[in-house]
Tab-separated table of C-alpha atoms and ligand atoms in Angstrom:
chain	number	residue	atom	x	y	z
A	268	MET	CA	38.997	-4.784	0.874
A	269	ARG	CA	36.275	-6.968	2.626
A	270	CYS	CA	33.109	-4.918	2.822
A	271	GLY	CA	29.408	-5.882	3.061
A	272	LEU	CA	25.885	-5.327	4.553
A	273	LEU	CA	25.091	-6.273	8.141
A	274	GLY	CA	21.538	-6.937	9.034
A	275	GLN	CA	19.089	-9.710	10.112
A	276	SER	CA	17.154	-10.581	6.875
A	277	LEU	CA	19.003	-9.604	3.528
A	278	ALA	CA	17.531	-11.881	0.926
A	279	HIS	CA	16.210	-9.128	-1.212
A	280	SER	CA	19.101	-6.568	-0.707
A	281	HIS	CA	20.142	-4.598	-3.886
A	282	SER	CA	23.423	-3.501	-2.046
A	283	PRO	CA	25.751	-6.132	-3.657
A	284	LYS	CA	24.683	-5.200	-7.197
A	285	ILE	CA	25.116	-1.295	-6.437
A	286	HIS	CA	28.566	-1.758	-4.727
A	287	ALA	CA	29.676	-4.013	-7.799
A	288	LEU	CA	29.291	-0.936	-9.943
A	289	LEU	CA	31.208	1.309	-7.427
A	290	GLY	CA	34.329	-0.205	-6.438
A	291	ASP	CA	36.946	-2.865	-6.536
A	292	TYR	CA	36.110	-4.541	-3.134
A	293	THR	CA	34.332	-7.639	-2.136
A	294	TYR	CA	30.796	-6.977	-0.921
A	295	SER	CA	29.108	-9.796	1.267
A	296	LEU	CA	25.849	-10.152	3.007
A	297	PHE	CA	26.161	-10.752	6.786
A	298	GLU	CA	22.982	-12.019	8.204
A	299	VAL	CA	23.610	-12.055	11.967
A	300	ALA	CA	21.312	-12.861	14.813
A	301	PRO	CA	21.136	-10.242	17.710
A	302	GLU	CA	23.067	-12.715	20.113
A	303	ARG	CA	25.902	-12.960	17.703
A	304	LEU	CA	26.188	-9.255	16.959
A	305	ALA	CA	28.918	-8.500	19.370
A	306	ASP	CA	31.244	-11.438	18.339
A	307	PHE	CA	30.690	-10.534	14.699
A	308	LEU	CA	31.620	-6.908	15.184
A	309	GLN	CA	34.635	-7.748	17.113
A	310	SER	CA	35.687	-10.726	14.767
A	311	GLY	CA	37.673	-8.555	12.284
A	312	ALA	CA	35.632	-10.282	9.414
A	313	PHE	CA	35.436	-7.009	7.487
A	314	ASP	CA	37.086	-3.708	6.690
A	315	GLY	CA	33.892	-1.746	5.921
A	316	LEU	CA	30.093	-2.363	6.463
A	317	ASN	CA	26.764	-1.032	5.757
A	318	ILE	CA	24.349	-1.431	8.485
A	319	THR	CA	20.668	-2.124	8.086
A	320	ILE	CA	17.510	-3.112	10.048
A	321	PRO	CA	17.715	-3.699	13.024
A	322	TYR	CA	21.262	-2.816	13.907
A	323	LYS	CA	21.658	1.030	13.067
A	324	LYS	CA	21.530	1.979	16.745
A	325	ALA	CA	22.802	-1.390	18.209
A	326	VAL	CA	26.270	-0.888	16.580
A	327	ILE	CA	26.786	2.460	18.286
A	328	PRO	CA	28.242	1.028	21.557
A	329	PHE	CA	30.825	-0.769	19.633
A	330	CYS	CA	32.176	2.431	17.893
A	331	ALA	CA	35.384	4.117	19.146
A	332	GLU	CA	34.181	7.299	17.513
A	333	LEU	CA	31.159	8.469	15.544
A	334	SER	CA	30.926	11.194	12.823
A	335	PRO	CA	29.066	14.275	13.924
A	336	GLN	CA	26.159	13.206	11.595
A	337	ALA	CA	25.830	9.804	13.129
A	338	ARG	CA	26.083	11.211	16.774
A	339	ARG	CA	23.408	13.878	15.936
A	340	LEU	CA	21.023	11.421	14.398
A	341	GLY	CA	21.691	8.526	16.673
A	342	SER	CA	21.946	6.167	13.859
A	343	VAL	CA	24.986	4.456	12.019
A	344	ASN	CA	24.618	2.903	8.649
A	345	THR	CA	28.283	2.767	7.824
A	346	LEU	CA	31.160	1.345	9.838
A	347	LEU	CA	34.944	1.608	9.034
A	348	ARG	CA	37.514	-0.613	10.693
A	349	ARG	CA	40.595	1.695	11.284
A	350	GLU	CA	44.270	0.587	11.276
A	351	ASP	CA	44.183	-0.025	14.989
A	352	GLY	CA	41.180	-2.403	14.724
A	353	SER	CA	38.782	0.094	16.255
A	354	LEU	CA	35.348	1.085	14.546
A	355	PHE	CA	34.350	4.387	13.178
A	356	GLY	CA	30.544	4.851	12.699
A	357	ASP	CA	29.087	7.204	10.149
A	358	ASN	CA	25.631	7.950	8.662
A	359	THR	CA	25.303	8.197	4.868
A	360	ASP	CA	21.581	7.726	4.905
A	361	TYR	CA	21.653	11.562	5.440
A	362	ASP	CA	23.509	12.012	2.008
A	363	GLY	CA	20.970	9.592	0.547
A	364	PHE	CA	17.937	11.350	1.576
A	365	ALA	CA	19.500	14.798	0.840
A	366	TRP	CA	19.928	13.620	-2.775
A	367	LEU	CA	16.522	12.167	-3.039
A	368	LEU	CA	15.077	15.490	-1.909
A	369	SER	CA	17.357	17.514	-4.328
A	370	LEU	CA	16.070	15.601	-7.289
A	371	CYS	CA	12.558	16.717	-6.352
A	372	GLY	CA	13.541	20.330	-6.077
A	373	GLY	CA	14.201	20.318	-2.262
A	374	VAL	CA	11.960	22.055	0.203
A	375	ILE	CA	11.130	25.696	0.826
A	376	ALA	CA	12.074	27.099	4.189
A	377	GLY	CA	9.178	27.257	6.523
A	378	GLU	CA	6.885	24.732	4.617
A	379	LYS	CA	5.360	21.977	6.582
A	380	ALA	CA	6.605	18.373	6.097
A	381	VAL	CA	4.945	15.332	7.629
A	382	ILE	CA	7.024	12.429	8.318
A	383	LEU	CA	5.253	8.937	8.932
A	384	GLY	CA	7.137	6.698	11.403
A	385	SER	CA	9.613	7.450	14.220
A	386	GLY	CA	12.342	5.054	13.511
A	387	GLY	CA	15.912	5.389	12.348
A	388	ALA	CA	15.183	6.621	8.721
A	389	ALA	CA	12.533	8.966	10.178
A	390	ALA	CA	15.272	10.805	12.452
A	391	THR	CA	17.611	11.039	9.296
A	392	VAL	CA	14.750	12.514	7.128
A	393	ARG	CA	14.007	14.922	9.986
A	394	GLY	CA	17.668	16.029	10.147
A	395	VAL	CA	17.749	16.817	6.461
A	396	LEU	CA	14.514	18.574	6.375
A	397	GLU	CA	15.298	20.687	9.382
A	398	ASP	CA	18.685	21.687	7.963
A	399	ALA	CA	16.781	22.836	4.844
A	400	GLY	CA	14.435	25.014	7.072
A	401	ALA	CA	11.194	23.052	6.837
A	402	GLN	CA	8.560	22.826	9.739
A	403	VAL	CA	8.830	19.105	10.458
A	404	VAL	CA	5.977	16.990	12.087
A	405	THR	CA	6.770	13.243	12.895
A	406	VAL	CA	3.630	11.230	13.105
A	407	SER	CA	3.836	7.908	15.033
A	408	ARG	CA	1.699	5.309	16.629
A	409	LYS	CA	2.976	6.120	19.938
A	410	GLY	CA	4.658	9.608	20.010
A	411	PRO	CA	3.108	13.006	20.752
A	412	VAL	CA	1.592	13.279	17.225
A	413	ARG	CA	-0.606	10.383	16.339
A	414	TYR	CA	-2.387	9.327	13.164
A	415	LYS	CA	-5.594	10.350	14.639
A	416	ASP	CA	-4.187	13.943	14.912
A	417	LEU	CA	-3.529	14.177	11.140
A	418	SER	CA	-6.451	16.669	10.620
A	419	SER	CA	-4.403	19.256	12.465
A	420	HIS	CA	-1.803	18.973	9.720
A	421	LYS	CA	-3.762	18.934	6.498
A	422	ASP	CA	-1.871	21.947	5.469
A	423	ALA	CA	1.251	19.916	5.011
A	424	SER	CA	2.838	20.217	1.470
A	425	VAL	CA	5.419	17.530	1.686
A	426	LEU	CA	4.670	13.977	3.025
A	427	ILE	CA	7.365	11.223	3.524
A	428	ASN	CA	6.723	7.722	4.495
A	429	ALA	CA	9.399	6.378	6.605
A	430	THR	CA	7.459	3.424	7.905
A	431	PRO	CA	7.690	-0.129	6.396
A	432	VAL	CA	3.877	0.095	5.465
A	433	GLY	CA	3.546	-0.841	1.704
A	434	MET	CA	6.875	-2.821	1.513
A	435	TYR	CA	7.160	-6.190	-0.060
A	436	PRO	CA	5.549	-8.563	0.498
A	437	ASN	CA	2.690	-6.386	1.939
A	438	ASN	CA	2.593	-4.377	-1.277
A	439	ALA	CA	-1.250	-3.421	-1.133
A	440	GLU	CA	-0.832	-1.511	2.026
A	441	ARG	CA	-0.681	2.348	2.399
A	442	PRO	CA	0.046	4.106	5.551
A	443	VAL	CA	-2.422	6.951	5.017
A	444	SER	CA	-4.980	8.369	2.663
A	445	LEU	CA	-3.416	11.267	0.651
A	446	ARG	CA	-6.916	12.797	0.283
A	447	GLN	CA	-6.738	14.180	3.700
A	448	PHE	CA	-3.783	16.583	2.707
A	449	PRO	CA	-5.154	18.831	-0.068
A	450	LYS	CA	-2.000	20.987	-0.261
A	451	LEU	CA	0.542	18.337	-0.958
A	452	ARG	CA	2.990	19.208	-3.665
A	453	LEU	CA	5.459	16.253	-3.076
A	454	VAL	CA	5.231	12.738	-1.709
A	455	LEU	CA	8.317	10.582	-0.959
A	456	ASP	CA	8.335	6.923	0.101
A	457	LEU	CA	11.588	5.583	1.368
A	458	ILE	CA	10.490	2.082	0.461
A	459	TYR	CA	12.317	0.755	-2.807
A	460	ASN	CA	10.569	-2.593	-3.084
A	461	PRO	CA	8.166	-2.203	-4.746
A	462	LEU	CA	9.593	0.788	-6.863
A	463	ARG	CA	6.175	2.441	-6.847
A	464	THR	CA	4.317	1.839	-3.628
A	465	ARG	CA	0.626	2.012	-3.202
A	466	LEU	CA	1.116	5.457	-1.651
A	467	LEU	CA	2.997	6.637	-4.698
A	468	GLN	CA	0.458	5.216	-6.947
A	469	ASP	CA	-2.158	7.216	-5.228
A	470	ALA	CA	0.085	10.341	-5.472
A	471	GLU	CA	0.361	9.645	-9.281
A	472	ASP	CA	-3.382	9.275	-9.594
A	473	LEU	CA	-3.922	12.510	-7.810
A	474	GLY	CA	-1.262	14.296	-9.958
A	475	ILE	CA	1.126	14.898	-7.089
A	476	PRO	CA	4.838	14.601	-7.975
A	477	CYS	CA	6.320	11.636	-6.150
A	478	GLN	CA	9.535	9.592	-5.787
A	479	GLY	CA	10.372	6.139	-4.266
A	480	GLY	CA	13.457	5.355	-2.131
A	481	LEU	CA	15.730	3.806	-4.621
A	482	ALA	CA	17.530	7.091	-5.238
A	483	MET	CA	18.182	7.392	-1.546
A	484	LEU	CA	19.591	3.787	-1.529
A	485	VAL	CA	21.863	4.559	-4.233
A	486	ALA	CA	23.254	7.833	-2.903
A	487	GLN	CA	23.900	6.415	0.475
A	488	ALA	CA	25.856	3.602	-1.114
A	489	VAL	CA	27.871	5.849	-3.186
A	490	ARG	CA	28.930	7.934	-0.246
A	491	ALA	CA	29.618	4.757	1.834
A	492	SER	CA	31.797	3.402	-1.092
A	493	GLU	CA	33.781	6.725	-0.828
A	494	LEU	CA	34.286	6.135	2.775
A	495	PHE	CA	35.262	2.432	2.237
A	496	THR	CA	37.982	3.294	-0.358
A	497	GLY	CA	38.855	6.955	0.724
A	498	ARG	CA	38.313	7.908	-2.966
A	499	LYS	CA	35.905	10.346	-4.371
A	500	LEU	CA	33.601	9.020	-7.010
A	501	PRO	CA	32.979	10.962	-10.233
A	502	GLU	CA	30.137	13.492	-10.439
A	503	GLY	CA	27.117	11.877	-12.062
A	504	CYS	CA	27.920	8.456	-10.221
A	505	ASN	CA	24.565	8.619	-8.454
A	506	ASN	CA	22.590	9.194	-11.631
A	507	PHE	CA	24.552	6.492	-13.472
A	508	VAL	CA	23.882	3.844	-10.880
A	509	LEU	CA	20.173	4.839	-10.245
A	510	CYS	CA	19.430	4.540	-14.013
A	511	LYS	CA	21.090	1.183	-14.342
A	512	LEU	CA	19.387	-0.151	-11.323
A	513	GLN	CA	16.021	1.255	-12.131
A	514	LYS	CA	16.174	-0.279	-15.619
A	515	ASP	CA	17.292	-3.592	-14.466
A	516	LEU	CA	14.668	-3.721	-11.667
A	517	THR	CA	11.765	-2.591	-13.701
A	518	ASN	CA	9.468	-5.402	-15.354
A	519	ILE	CA	8.650	-5.071	-18.858
A	520	ILE	CA	4.934	-6.007	-19.173
A	521	LEU	CA	3.149	-6.874	-22.415
A	522	ILE	CA	-0.497	-6.062	-22.801
A	523	GLY	CA	-2.859	-6.244	-25.716
A	524	MET	CA	-5.750	-8.125	-27.535
A	525	PRO	CA	-5.782	-11.903	-27.085
A	526	GLY	CA	-3.696	-13.522	-29.800
A	527	CYS	CA	-1.648	-10.409	-30.559
A	528	GLY	CA	1.645	-12.224	-29.899
A	529	LYS	CA	2.336	-11.205	-26.269
A	530	THR	CA	3.770	-14.665	-25.364
A	531	THR	CA	5.974	-15.053	-28.477
A	532	VAL	CA	7.324	-11.555	-28.390
A	533	GLY	CA	7.774	-11.735	-24.462
A	534	ARG	CA	9.716	-14.998	-24.559
A	535	LEU	CA	12.008	-13.551	-27.060
A	536	LEU	CA	12.460	-10.229	-25.445
A	537	ALA	CA	13.388	-12.014	-22.118
A	538	GLN	CA	15.896	-14.142	-24.105
A	539	ARG	CA	17.407	-11.113	-25.618
A	540	LEU	CA	17.808	-9.348	-22.195
A	541	GLY	CA	18.755	-12.524	-20.301
A	542	ARG	CA	15.674	-12.020	-17.987
A	543	PRO	CA	13.192	-14.426	-16.592
A	544	PHE	CA	9.817	-14.783	-18.476
A	545	PHE	CA	6.438	-15.198	-17.054
A	546	ASP	CA	3.319	-15.895	-18.944
A	547	ALA	CA	0.180	-14.880	-16.944
A	548	ASP	CA	-2.076	-17.407	-18.718
A	549	GLU	CA	0.457	-20.249	-17.928
A	550	GLU	CA	0.553	-19.286	-14.400
A	551	LEU	CA	-3.199	-19.381	-14.254
A	552	ILE	CA	-3.447	-22.701	-15.826
A	553	ARG	CA	-1.038	-24.025	-13.285
A	554	ARG	CA	-3.043	-22.341	-10.426
A	555	VAL	CA	-6.580	-23.533	-11.523
A	556	GLY	CA	-5.238	-26.997	-12.742
A	557	CYS	CA	-7.127	-27.108	-16.097
A	558	PRO	CA	-7.110	-25.295	-19.451
A	559	ILE	CA	-8.581	-21.824	-19.544
A	560	GLU	CA	-11.447	-22.733	-21.879
A	561	ASP	CA	-12.439	-25.625	-19.448
A	562	PHE	CA	-12.304	-23.164	-16.364
A	563	PHE	CA	-14.292	-20.520	-18.092
A	564	ALA	CA	-17.025	-23.025	-19.283
A	565	ARG	CA	-17.363	-24.445	-15.700
A	566	PHE	CA	-17.174	-21.276	-13.498
A	567	GLY	CA	-17.652	-18.302	-15.914
A	568	GLU	CA	-15.780	-15.120	-16.510
A	569	PRO	CA	-16.138	-13.404	-13.094
A	570	ALA	CA	-14.398	-16.397	-11.419
A	571	PHE	CA	-11.776	-16.646	-14.237
A	572	ARG	CA	-11.029	-12.740	-13.775
A	573	GLN	CA	-10.621	-13.125	-9.913
A	574	GLU	CA	-8.143	-16.005	-10.410
A	575	GLU	CA	-6.275	-13.895	-12.965
A	576	SER	CA	-6.060	-10.964	-10.555
A	577	GLU	CA	-4.589	-13.207	-7.905
A	578	VAL	CA	-1.957	-14.333	-10.469
A	579	LEU	CA	-1.274	-10.734	-11.459
A	580	LYS	CA	-1.005	-9.660	-7.840
A	581	GLU	CA	1.847	-12.048	-7.309
A	582	LEU	CA	3.594	-11.611	-10.724
A	583	GLY	CA	3.550	-7.730	-10.132
A	584	LYS	CA	5.584	-8.083	-7.054
A	585	ARG	CA	8.530	-9.578	-9.116
A	586	SER	CA	11.091	-7.393	-10.498
A	587	GLY	CA	13.501	-7.562	-13.451
A	588	CYS	CA	11.113	-9.969	-15.487
A	589	VAL	CA	9.393	-9.931	-18.846
A	590	ILE	CA	5.750	-10.660	-18.206
A	591	ALA	CA	2.923	-11.477	-20.825
A	592	THR	CA	-0.547	-10.958	-19.581
A	593	GLY	CA	-3.921	-12.261	-20.702
A	594	GLY	CA	-5.880	-10.089	-23.140
A	595	GLY	CA	-8.554	-9.237	-20.601
A	596	CYS	CA	-6.323	-8.257	-17.663
A	597	VAL	CA	-7.286	-4.617	-18.409
A	598	THR	CA	-11.024	-5.122	-17.455
A	599	ARG	CA	-10.141	-4.758	-13.794
A	600	ALA	CA	-8.690	-1.534	-12.601
A	601	GLU	CA	-6.914	-3.310	-9.761
A	602	ASN	CA	-4.709	-5.273	-12.123
A	603	ARG	CA	-3.127	-1.924	-13.188
A	604	ASP	CA	-2.028	-1.225	-9.621
A	605	PHE	CA	-0.492	-4.707	-9.363
A	606	LEU	CA	1.369	-4.336	-12.659
A	607	ARG	CA	2.582	-0.615	-12.557
A	608	GLN	CA	4.187	-1.060	-9.089
A	609	ASN	CA	7.329	-2.459	-10.688
A	610	GLY	CA	6.670	-2.433	-14.409
A	611	THR	CA	6.556	-0.569	-17.693
A	612	LEU	CA	3.423	-1.604	-19.511
A	613	VAL	CA	3.683	-1.961	-23.413
A	614	TRP	CA	0.759	-2.331	-25.435
A	615	LEU	CA	1.337	-4.723	-28.333
A	616	LYS	CA	-0.856	-3.748	-31.247
A	617	ARG	CA	-1.589	-6.132	-34.078
A	618	PRO	CA	-4.132	-5.873	-36.850
A	619	LEU	CA	-7.389	-7.588	-35.917
A	620	SER	CA	-7.349	-9.684	-39.054
A	621	LEU	CA	-4.116	-11.344	-37.845
A	622	LEU	CA	-5.195	-12.031	-34.271
A	623	CYS	CA	-5.162	-15.756	-33.398
A	624	ALA	CA	-8.380	-16.950	-31.646
A	625	ASP	CA	-7.428	-20.567	-30.863
A	626	GLY	CA	-8.230	-21.312	-27.156
A	627	ARG	CA	-9.582	-17.819	-26.509
A	628	PRO	CA	-13.052	-18.119	-25.231
A	629	ILE	CA	-13.973	-14.375	-25.136
A	630	SER	CA	-12.639	-13.555	-28.636
A	631	LYS	CA	-14.766	-16.464	-29.970
A	632	LEU	CA	-17.863	-15.509	-28.081
A	633	GLU	CA	-17.849	-11.693	-28.712
A	634	GLY	CA	-15.892	-11.547	-31.890
A	635	VAL	CA	-12.676	-9.695	-31.987
A	636	GLU	CA	-13.880	-6.444	-33.493
A	637	ALA	CA	-16.580	-5.887	-30.678
A	638	LEU	CA	-14.056	-6.876	-28.116
A	639	TYR	CA	-11.444	-4.362	-29.394
A	640	ARG	CA	-14.029	-1.535	-29.444
A	641	LYS	CA	-14.722	-2.332	-25.772
A	642	ARG	CA	-11.066	-2.650	-24.660
A	643	ARG	CA	-9.145	-0.209	-26.654
A	644	ALA	CA	-9.458	2.728	-24.358
A	645	LEU	CA	-8.426	0.384	-21.361
A	646	TYR	CA	-5.261	-0.768	-23.339
A	647	GLU	CA	-4.490	2.931	-23.699
A	648	GLN	CA	-5.066	3.866	-20.027
A	649	PHE	CA	-2.993	0.879	-18.720
A	650	SER	CA	0.129	1.221	-21.145
A	651	GLN	CA	2.943	3.712	-21.059
A	652	PHE	CA	3.506	3.031	-24.781
A	653	ALA	CA	2.510	1.022	-27.772
A	654	VAL	CA	4.381	-0.934	-30.153
A	655	ALA	CA	3.120	-2.456	-33.451
A	656	ASN	CA	3.445	-6.213	-33.863
A	657	CYS	CA	3.114	-6.477	-37.668
A	658	GLY	CA	6.320	-7.870	-38.803
A	659	THR	CA	8.579	-10.501	-37.393
A	660	PRO	CA	8.775	-11.051	-33.434
A	661	GLU	CA	12.340	-10.111	-33.807
A	662	ASP	CA	11.424	-6.747	-35.352
A	663	THR	CA	8.915	-6.127	-32.553
A	664	VAL	CA	11.484	-6.955	-29.834
A	665	THR	CA	13.862	-4.524	-31.473
A	666	GLN	CA	11.304	-1.756	-31.466
A	667	ILE	CA	10.434	-2.322	-27.723
A	668	LEU	CA	14.249	-2.295	-26.697
A	669	GLU	CA	14.547	1.030	-28.911
A	670	VAL	CA	11.589	2.659	-27.042
A	671	LEU	CA	12.861	1.429	-23.693
A	672	LYS	CA	16.283	2.930	-24.162
B	914	NAP	P1	12.576	1.297	11.881
B	914	NAP	O1	13.760	1.871	12.640
B	914	NAP	O2	12.026	-0.087	12.170
B	914	NAP	O3	11.348	2.386	11.952
B	914	NAP	C1	10.288	2.168	11.230
B	914	NAP	C2	9.050	2.979	11.887
B	914	NAP	O4	7.754	2.843	11.159
B	914	NAP	C3	8.926	2.543	13.322
B	914	NAP	O5	9.638	3.271	14.144
B	914	NAP	C4	7.429	2.751	13.444
B	914	NAP	O6	7.091	3.950	14.059
B	914	NAP	C5	6.809	2.764	12.127
B	914	NAP	N1	6.057	1.586	11.771
B	914	NAP	C6	6.508	0.187	11.814
B	914	NAP	N2	5.602	-0.661	11.584
B	914	NAP	C7	4.486	0.152	11.338
B	914	NAP	C8	3.114	-0.216	11.005
B	914	NAP	N3	2.789	-1.478	10.874
B	914	NAP	N4	2.304	0.813	10.948
B	914	NAP	C9	2.611	2.020	11.049
B	914	NAP	N5	3.971	2.352	11.372
B	914	NAP	C10	4.718	1.536	11.444
B	914	NAP	O7	12.920	1.349	10.401
B	914	NAP	P2	13.736	2.401	9.504
B	914	NAP	O8	15.152	1.836	9.391
B	914	NAP	O9	13.533	3.751	10.086
B	914	NAP	O10	13.142	2.070	8.081
B	914	NAP	C11	11.826	2.475	7.767
B	914	NAP	C12	11.572	2.392	6.299
B	914	NAP	O11	12.522	3.133	5.496
B	914	NAP	C13	11.744	0.869	5.844
B	914	NAP	O12	10.804	0.628	4.985
B	914	NAP	C14	13.085	0.887	5.186
B	914	NAP	O13	13.175	-0.136	4.092
B	914	NAP	C15	13.123	2.266	4.467
B	914	NAP	N6	14.412	2.815	4.379
B	914	NAP	C16	14.937	3.130	3.143
B	914	NAP	C17	16.295	3.716	3.048
B	914	NAP	C18	16.485	3.828	1.535
B	914	NAP	O14	17.683	3.931	1.390
B	914	NAP	N7	15.713	4.048	0.608
B	914	NAP	C19	17.047	3.793	3.999
B	914	NAP	C20	16.587	3.523	5.309
B	914	NAP	C21	15.289	2.974	5.470
B	914	NAP	P3	6.057	4.267	15.265
B	914	NAP	O15	6.204	3.012	16.199
B	914	NAP	O16	6.502	5.575	15.825
B	914	NAP	O17	4.718	4.344	14.556
């Protein structure tokens, strides 16, 4: 079978990776310009397709028949070519969002849910929430309820971002401030790149349960695959694919005192996992064009920290990498946000007497013990877990992999 994804800009799509786990069919990316859409759909170059931005509505006139769900939502994300060559349009985003919601315990009939955005995904979310009995408010820049009206809906208990605000490459953006909704008990963001958007980071900081859009992406793909092949996939398939994808996409980020072995261990870990490796200090040297000690001596620590944050902002947007950071990255709170959006942060601990101080201006200036006293709590705050680096680098890598399992 020839399947694939139709859209306009597909460079960052995870769909080929997901479908490779699901079925024995080819899955290609079809980037098609709007003026070529009709020719492409009539060409017969595919047996089954997923549809993404901006064609979920545009393909409807080419369908001989729509599923009841696709007709109701006015949105098609799956196309099947039938034996007579005609096209059948379905909507598996509905199944995707329903599964994401179920992972979070669903909604209670009557509770108020605010959806941000009024595009195709918002319509699907609305359908699922209404079917579950929620009272749904759609907020849009141009519809009857606008962002300036949000104060009338501060009693909402569920909020869903169905806009692209916060999506790569504009990761620092958030569509709203969550502080205006004191009763929220759940925040969902349909965006899956980054895995943890700024909105979800805000929710985490406020202690509100939250989830990104990866689970929806996986579940819609699983259902689409069943439609392509006509074969039911085993129970547990969504979970299996979600765990695999989440693991593959999450960066492993090493933090810790200067000279604690982050670069050596990081490089080895990347090798072991077959992942790309980035060293923030090396990126910084490339960026500023001179050794760190020279830059420090000429421009001072604040200028150095600013350059370091710029490097981490870009590195943090990557996924599936191993990243070694500079020892002082924890001194700026914003660096935590850059790093945790796609990463698990591991604190590499090494006895102070074993730390290497070569080429490390702050260790030399302040002395490692004073530096450790100042930073210890910050390493704790930044990291999800700590691993001792006291034996060989190989031992440390094995320990990290053990914890990540
Ligand atoms: P869409 O049809 O283009 O709709 C997006 C809506 O967001 C627009 O209708 C617009 O609503 C609002 N919007 C766009 N730019 C905005 C901005 N700068 N500020 C505020 N609002 C803005 O796209 P879509 O297909 O619904 O997708 C929306 C998001 O969901 C995307 O990030 C997409 O990646 C994600 N998505 C994820 C999955 C998944 O499986 N996880 C599936 C589908 C979509 P107003 O004009 O009314 O304000």
